[in-house]
Tab-separated table of C-alpha atoms and ligand atoms in Angstrom:
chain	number	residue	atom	x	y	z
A	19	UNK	CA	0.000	0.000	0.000
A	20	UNK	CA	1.077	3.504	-0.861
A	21	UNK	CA	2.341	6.068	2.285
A	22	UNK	CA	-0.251	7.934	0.102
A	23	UNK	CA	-3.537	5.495	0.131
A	24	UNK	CA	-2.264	4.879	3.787
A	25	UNK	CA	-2.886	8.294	4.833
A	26	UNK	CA	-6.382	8.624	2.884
A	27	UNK	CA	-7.344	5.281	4.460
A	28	UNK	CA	-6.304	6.430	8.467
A	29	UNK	CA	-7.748	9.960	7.402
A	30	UNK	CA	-10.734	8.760	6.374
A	31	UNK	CA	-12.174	7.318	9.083
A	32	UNK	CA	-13.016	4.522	7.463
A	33	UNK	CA	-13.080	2.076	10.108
A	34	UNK	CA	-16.117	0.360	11.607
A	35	UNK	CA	-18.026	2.698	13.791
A	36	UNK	CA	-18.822	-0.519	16.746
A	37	UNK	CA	-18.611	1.474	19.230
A	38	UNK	CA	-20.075	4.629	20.901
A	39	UNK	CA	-17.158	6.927	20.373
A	40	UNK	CA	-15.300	8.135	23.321
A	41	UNK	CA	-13.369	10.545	22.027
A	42	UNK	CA	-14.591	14.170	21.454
A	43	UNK	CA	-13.285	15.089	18.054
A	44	UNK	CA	-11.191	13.592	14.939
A	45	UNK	CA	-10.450	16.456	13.578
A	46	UNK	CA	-10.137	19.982	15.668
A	47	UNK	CA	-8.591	22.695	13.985
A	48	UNK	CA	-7.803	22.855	10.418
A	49	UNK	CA	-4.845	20.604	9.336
A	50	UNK	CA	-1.883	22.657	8.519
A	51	UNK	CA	-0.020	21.911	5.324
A	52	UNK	CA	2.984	20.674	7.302
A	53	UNK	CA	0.914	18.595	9.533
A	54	UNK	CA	-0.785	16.903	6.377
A	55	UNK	CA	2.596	16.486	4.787
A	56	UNK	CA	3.967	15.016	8.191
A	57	UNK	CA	1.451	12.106	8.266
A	58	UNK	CA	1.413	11.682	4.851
A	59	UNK	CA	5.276	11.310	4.517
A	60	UNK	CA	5.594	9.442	8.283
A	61	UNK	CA	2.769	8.087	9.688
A	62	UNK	CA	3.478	5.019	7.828
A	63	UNK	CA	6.773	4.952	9.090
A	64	UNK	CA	5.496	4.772	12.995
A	65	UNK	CA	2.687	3.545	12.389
A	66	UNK	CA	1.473	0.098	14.384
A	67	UNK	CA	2.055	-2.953	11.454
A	68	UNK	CA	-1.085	-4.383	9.611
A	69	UNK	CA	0.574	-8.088	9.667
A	70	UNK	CA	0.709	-9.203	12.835
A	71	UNK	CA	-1.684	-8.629	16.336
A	72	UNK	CA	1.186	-9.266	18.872
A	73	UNK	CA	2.777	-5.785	20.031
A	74	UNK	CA	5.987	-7.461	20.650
A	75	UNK	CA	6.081	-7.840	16.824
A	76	UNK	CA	5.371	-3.944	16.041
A	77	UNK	CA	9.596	-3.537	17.316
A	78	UNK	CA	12.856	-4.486	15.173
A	79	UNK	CA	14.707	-4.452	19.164
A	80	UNK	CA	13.034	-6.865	20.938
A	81	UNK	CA	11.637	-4.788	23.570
A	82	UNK	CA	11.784	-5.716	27.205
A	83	UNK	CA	9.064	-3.887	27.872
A	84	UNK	CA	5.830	-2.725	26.307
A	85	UNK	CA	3.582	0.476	27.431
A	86	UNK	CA	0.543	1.522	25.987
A	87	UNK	CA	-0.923	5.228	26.069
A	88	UNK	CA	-4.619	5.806	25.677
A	89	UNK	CA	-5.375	9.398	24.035
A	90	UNK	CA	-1.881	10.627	24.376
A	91	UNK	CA	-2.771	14.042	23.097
A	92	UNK	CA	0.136	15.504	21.549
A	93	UNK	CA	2.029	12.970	22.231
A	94	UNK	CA	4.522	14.573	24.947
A	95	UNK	CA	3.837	12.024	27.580
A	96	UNK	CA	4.390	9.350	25.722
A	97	UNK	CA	7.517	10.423	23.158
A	98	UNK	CA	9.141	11.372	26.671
A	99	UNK	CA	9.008	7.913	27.822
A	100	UNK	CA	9.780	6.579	25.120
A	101	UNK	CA	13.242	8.643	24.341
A	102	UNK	CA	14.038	8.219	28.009
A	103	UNK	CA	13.577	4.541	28.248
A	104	UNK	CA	15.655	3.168	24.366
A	105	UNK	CA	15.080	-0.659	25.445
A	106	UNK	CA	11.270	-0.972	26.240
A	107	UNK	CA	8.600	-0.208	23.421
A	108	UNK	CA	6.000	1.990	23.485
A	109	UNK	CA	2.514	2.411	21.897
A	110	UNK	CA	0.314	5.113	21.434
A	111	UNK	CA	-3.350	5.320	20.282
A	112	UNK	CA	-5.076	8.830	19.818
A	113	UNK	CA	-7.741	9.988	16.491
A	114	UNK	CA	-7.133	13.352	16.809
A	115	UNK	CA	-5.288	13.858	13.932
A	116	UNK	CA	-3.284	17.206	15.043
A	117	UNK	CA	-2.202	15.416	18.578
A	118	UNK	CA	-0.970	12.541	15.664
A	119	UNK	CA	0.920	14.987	13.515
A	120	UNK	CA	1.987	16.869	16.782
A	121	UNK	CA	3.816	13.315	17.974
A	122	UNK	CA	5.308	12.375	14.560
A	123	UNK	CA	7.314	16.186	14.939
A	124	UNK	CA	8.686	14.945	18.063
A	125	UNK	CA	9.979	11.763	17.108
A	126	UNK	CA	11.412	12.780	14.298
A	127	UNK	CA	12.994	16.030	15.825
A	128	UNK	CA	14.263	13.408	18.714
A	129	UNK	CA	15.002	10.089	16.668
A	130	UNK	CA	12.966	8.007	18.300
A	131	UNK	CA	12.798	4.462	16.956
A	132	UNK	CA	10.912	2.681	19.737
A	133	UNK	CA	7.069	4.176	19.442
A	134	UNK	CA	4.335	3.195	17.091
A	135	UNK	CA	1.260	4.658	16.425
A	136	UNK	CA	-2.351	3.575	16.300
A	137	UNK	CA	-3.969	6.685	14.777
A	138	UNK	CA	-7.432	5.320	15.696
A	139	UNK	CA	-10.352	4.134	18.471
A	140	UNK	CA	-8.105	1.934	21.071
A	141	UNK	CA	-10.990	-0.028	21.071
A	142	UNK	CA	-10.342	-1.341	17.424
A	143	UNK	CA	-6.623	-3.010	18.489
A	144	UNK	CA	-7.145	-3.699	22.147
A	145	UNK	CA	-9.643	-6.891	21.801
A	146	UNK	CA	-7.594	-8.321	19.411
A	147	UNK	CA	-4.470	-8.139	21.477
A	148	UNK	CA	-2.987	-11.253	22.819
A	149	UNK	CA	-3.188	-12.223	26.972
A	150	UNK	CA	-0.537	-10.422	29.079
A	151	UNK	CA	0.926	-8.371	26.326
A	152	UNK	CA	1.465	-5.220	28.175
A	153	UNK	CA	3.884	-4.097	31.067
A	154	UNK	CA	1.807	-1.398	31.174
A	155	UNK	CA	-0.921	1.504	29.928
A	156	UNK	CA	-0.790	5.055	30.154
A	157	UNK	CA	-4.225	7.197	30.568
A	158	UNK	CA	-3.112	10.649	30.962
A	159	UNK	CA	-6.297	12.995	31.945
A	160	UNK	CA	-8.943	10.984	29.771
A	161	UNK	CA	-12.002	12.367	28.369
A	162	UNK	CA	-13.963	13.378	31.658
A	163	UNK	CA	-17.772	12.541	30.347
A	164	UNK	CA	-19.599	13.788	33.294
A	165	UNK	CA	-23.278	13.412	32.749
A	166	UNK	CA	-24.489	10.240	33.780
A	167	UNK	CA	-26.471	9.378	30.216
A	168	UNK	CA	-22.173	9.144	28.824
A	169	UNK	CA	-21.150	6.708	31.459
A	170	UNK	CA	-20.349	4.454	28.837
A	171	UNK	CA	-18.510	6.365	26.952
A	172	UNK	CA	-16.014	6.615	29.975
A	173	UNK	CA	-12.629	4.739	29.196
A	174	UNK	CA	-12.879	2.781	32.784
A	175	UNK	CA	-16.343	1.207	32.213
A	176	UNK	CA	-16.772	-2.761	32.780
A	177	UNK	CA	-15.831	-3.520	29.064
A	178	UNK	CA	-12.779	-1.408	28.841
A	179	UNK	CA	-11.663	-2.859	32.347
A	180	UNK	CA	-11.848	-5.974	31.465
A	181	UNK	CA	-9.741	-5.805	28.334
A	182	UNK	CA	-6.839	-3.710	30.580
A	183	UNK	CA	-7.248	-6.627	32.651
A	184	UNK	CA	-6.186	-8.778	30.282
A	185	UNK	CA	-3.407	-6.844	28.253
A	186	UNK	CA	-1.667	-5.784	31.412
A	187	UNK	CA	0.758	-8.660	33.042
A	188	UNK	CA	0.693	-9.415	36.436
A	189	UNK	CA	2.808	-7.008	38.387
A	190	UNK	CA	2.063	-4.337	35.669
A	191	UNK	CA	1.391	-0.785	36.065
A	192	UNK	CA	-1.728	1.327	35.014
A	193	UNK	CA	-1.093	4.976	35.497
A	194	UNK	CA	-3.927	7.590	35.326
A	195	UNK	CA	-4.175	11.033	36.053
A	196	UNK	CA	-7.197	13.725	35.806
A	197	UNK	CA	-7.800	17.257	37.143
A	198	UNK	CA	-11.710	16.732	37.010
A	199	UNK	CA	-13.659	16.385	39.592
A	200	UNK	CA	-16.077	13.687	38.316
A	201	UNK	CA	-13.692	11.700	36.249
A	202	UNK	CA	-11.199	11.711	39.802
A	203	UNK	CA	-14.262	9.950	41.013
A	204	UNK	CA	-15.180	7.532	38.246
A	205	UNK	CA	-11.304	6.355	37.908
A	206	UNK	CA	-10.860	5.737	41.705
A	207	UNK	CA	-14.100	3.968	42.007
A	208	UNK	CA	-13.781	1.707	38.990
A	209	UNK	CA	-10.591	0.721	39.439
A	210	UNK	CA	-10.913	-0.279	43.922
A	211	UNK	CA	-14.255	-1.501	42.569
A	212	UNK	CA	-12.059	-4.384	40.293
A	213	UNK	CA	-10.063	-7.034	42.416
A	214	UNK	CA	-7.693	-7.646	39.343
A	215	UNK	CA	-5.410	-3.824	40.216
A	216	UNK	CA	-4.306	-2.605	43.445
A	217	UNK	CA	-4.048	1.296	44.460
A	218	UNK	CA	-0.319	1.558	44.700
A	219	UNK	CA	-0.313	4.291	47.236
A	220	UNK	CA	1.823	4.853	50.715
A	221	UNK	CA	1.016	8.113	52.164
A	222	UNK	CA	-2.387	9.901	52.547
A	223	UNK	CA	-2.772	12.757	50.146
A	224	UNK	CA	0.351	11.371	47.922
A	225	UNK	CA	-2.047	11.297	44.833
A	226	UNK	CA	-2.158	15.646	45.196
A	227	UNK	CA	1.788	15.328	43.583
A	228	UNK	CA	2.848	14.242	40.508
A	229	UNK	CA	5.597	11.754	41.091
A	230	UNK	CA	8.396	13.146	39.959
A	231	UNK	CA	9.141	10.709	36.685
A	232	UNK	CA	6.217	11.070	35.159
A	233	UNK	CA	6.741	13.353	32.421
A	234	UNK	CA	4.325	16.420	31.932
A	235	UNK	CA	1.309	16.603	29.108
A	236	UNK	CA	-0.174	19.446	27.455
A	237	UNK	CA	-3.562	19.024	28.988
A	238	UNK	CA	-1.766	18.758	32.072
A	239	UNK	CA	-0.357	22.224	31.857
A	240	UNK	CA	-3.616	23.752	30.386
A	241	UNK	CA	-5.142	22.558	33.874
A	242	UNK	CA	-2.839	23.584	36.562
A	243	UNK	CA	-2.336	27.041	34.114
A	244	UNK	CA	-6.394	27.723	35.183
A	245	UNK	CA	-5.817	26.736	38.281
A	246	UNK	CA	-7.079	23.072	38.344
A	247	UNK	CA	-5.673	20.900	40.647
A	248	UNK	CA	-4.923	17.220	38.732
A	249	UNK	CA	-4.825	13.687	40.800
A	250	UNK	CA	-2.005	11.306	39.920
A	251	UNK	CA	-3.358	7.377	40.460
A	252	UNK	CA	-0.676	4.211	40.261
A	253	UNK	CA	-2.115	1.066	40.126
A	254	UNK	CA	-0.310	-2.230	39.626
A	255	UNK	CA	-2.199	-5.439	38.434
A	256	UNK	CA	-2.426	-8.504	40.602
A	257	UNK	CA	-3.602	-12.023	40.862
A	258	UNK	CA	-7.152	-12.022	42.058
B	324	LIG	C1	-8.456	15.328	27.410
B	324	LIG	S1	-7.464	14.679	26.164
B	324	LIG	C2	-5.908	14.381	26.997
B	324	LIG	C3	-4.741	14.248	26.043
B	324	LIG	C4	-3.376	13.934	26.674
B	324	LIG	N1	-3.392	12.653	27.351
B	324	LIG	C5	-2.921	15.027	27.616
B	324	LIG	O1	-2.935	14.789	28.845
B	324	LIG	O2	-2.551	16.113	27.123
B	324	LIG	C6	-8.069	12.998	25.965
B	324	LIG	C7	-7.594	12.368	24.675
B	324	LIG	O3	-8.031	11.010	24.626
B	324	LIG	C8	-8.282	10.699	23.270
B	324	LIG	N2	-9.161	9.515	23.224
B	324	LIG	C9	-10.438	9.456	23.656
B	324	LIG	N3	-10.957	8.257	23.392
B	324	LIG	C10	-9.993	7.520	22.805
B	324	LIG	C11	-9.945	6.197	22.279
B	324	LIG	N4	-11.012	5.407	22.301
B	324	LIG	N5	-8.790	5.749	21.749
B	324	LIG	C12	-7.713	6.562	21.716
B	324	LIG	N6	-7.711	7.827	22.173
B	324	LIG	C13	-8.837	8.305	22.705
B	324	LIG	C14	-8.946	11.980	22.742
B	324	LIG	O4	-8.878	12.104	21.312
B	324	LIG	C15	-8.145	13.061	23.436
B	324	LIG	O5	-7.064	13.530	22.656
């Protein structure tokens, strides 16, 4: 397949719509010219392979480890980790087609060889994922859907939980963060709600701080800049 047919195909939207989306918007603002040329000269390049389902495959370095990020924006979270940490590999899923552009800038700009890109609904890739693939998944101030008629459009619902359940080894980490009030709520509750992942947590009021590794996100400075106040959640999966 062409880089070009590639990009008409992931700019489409062609995929099957199966699924309530959970995602506000494809496309925001207007493309600019060098964010169209950017994914249709490199989005081939990063992105996750057609031929095989098995993440470990999507690498040429044999990973040692393999994170996932949900909706990583523009991508700083995730090309952070993934620069700072050569020898793991690291996936990232978001449809919003500027955060996508946004990401393929930094990894080119910083080399980065060990990130691929689902440019697309998680949803699509994440049932189709083999057991215990993951050492871990990212969700980095999700989508807060407050009203309770979009609770299922929530990224920790049963269905979504379930799948994380399976992806994520035993021992693995799930790291979430949100500065809304509701969505705070909805993470904490659905996640001490679900035996399989443990609130990794030693001091009262630690989840006020961001620990100190966990690199910074655009939304992330958007909140605290109007004075929100975000909550930083660790949880590690464990045998029920
Ligand atoms: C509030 S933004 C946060 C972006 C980024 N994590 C940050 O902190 O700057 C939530 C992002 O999740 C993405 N998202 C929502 N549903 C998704 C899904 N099903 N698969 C992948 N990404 C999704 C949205 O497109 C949006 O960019």
């Amino acid at each position: 397949m062409s880089k070009k047919r590639d990009y008409e195909i992931l700019t489409q939207n062609n995929f099957r719509e199966d699924f309530s989306p959970f995602y506000g918007r494809r496309k925001g603002r207007r493309l600019s010219n060098a964010a169209k040329c950017l994914l249709e000269e490199k989005l081939s390049v990063y992105a996750i392979p057609d031929k095989t389902h098995n993440p470990i495959e999507f690498f040429s370095h044999n990973p040692e480890k393999i994170f996932l990020e949900i909706g990583f924006g523009g991508g700083e979270h995730l090309a952070t980790e993934a620069k700072n940490h050569p020898k793991n590999g690291y996936i990232g899923a978001e449809p919003f087609l500027n955060g996508v552009s946004s990401l393929l800038r930094i990894c080119e700009d910083n080399r980065i060889k060990n990130l691929r890109i689902w440019p697309e609904d998680i949803r699509h890739r994440m049932s189709i994922w083999p057991n215990d693939c993951l050492d871990g998944v990212f969700i980095m101030f999700p989508d807060p859907w407050p009203k309770t008629r979009h609770v299922e459009r929530r990224i920790i619902n049963e269905d979504n939980l379930a799948q994380l359940t399976r992806l994520i080894k035993i021992g693995g980490q799930l790291r979430m963060a949100s500065d809304h009030p509701c969505a705070k709520n909805w993470i904490l509750a659905g996640i001490l709600e679900n035996s399989n992942f443990d609130w990794l947590i030693e001091h009262p009021g630690e989840w006020n701080t961001k620990p100190e590794s966990w690199p910074e996100t655009r939304y992330m400075r958007k909140a605290v800049a109007e004075g929100r106040k975000p909550a930083w959640f660790n949880f590690k999966r464990v045998v029920v």
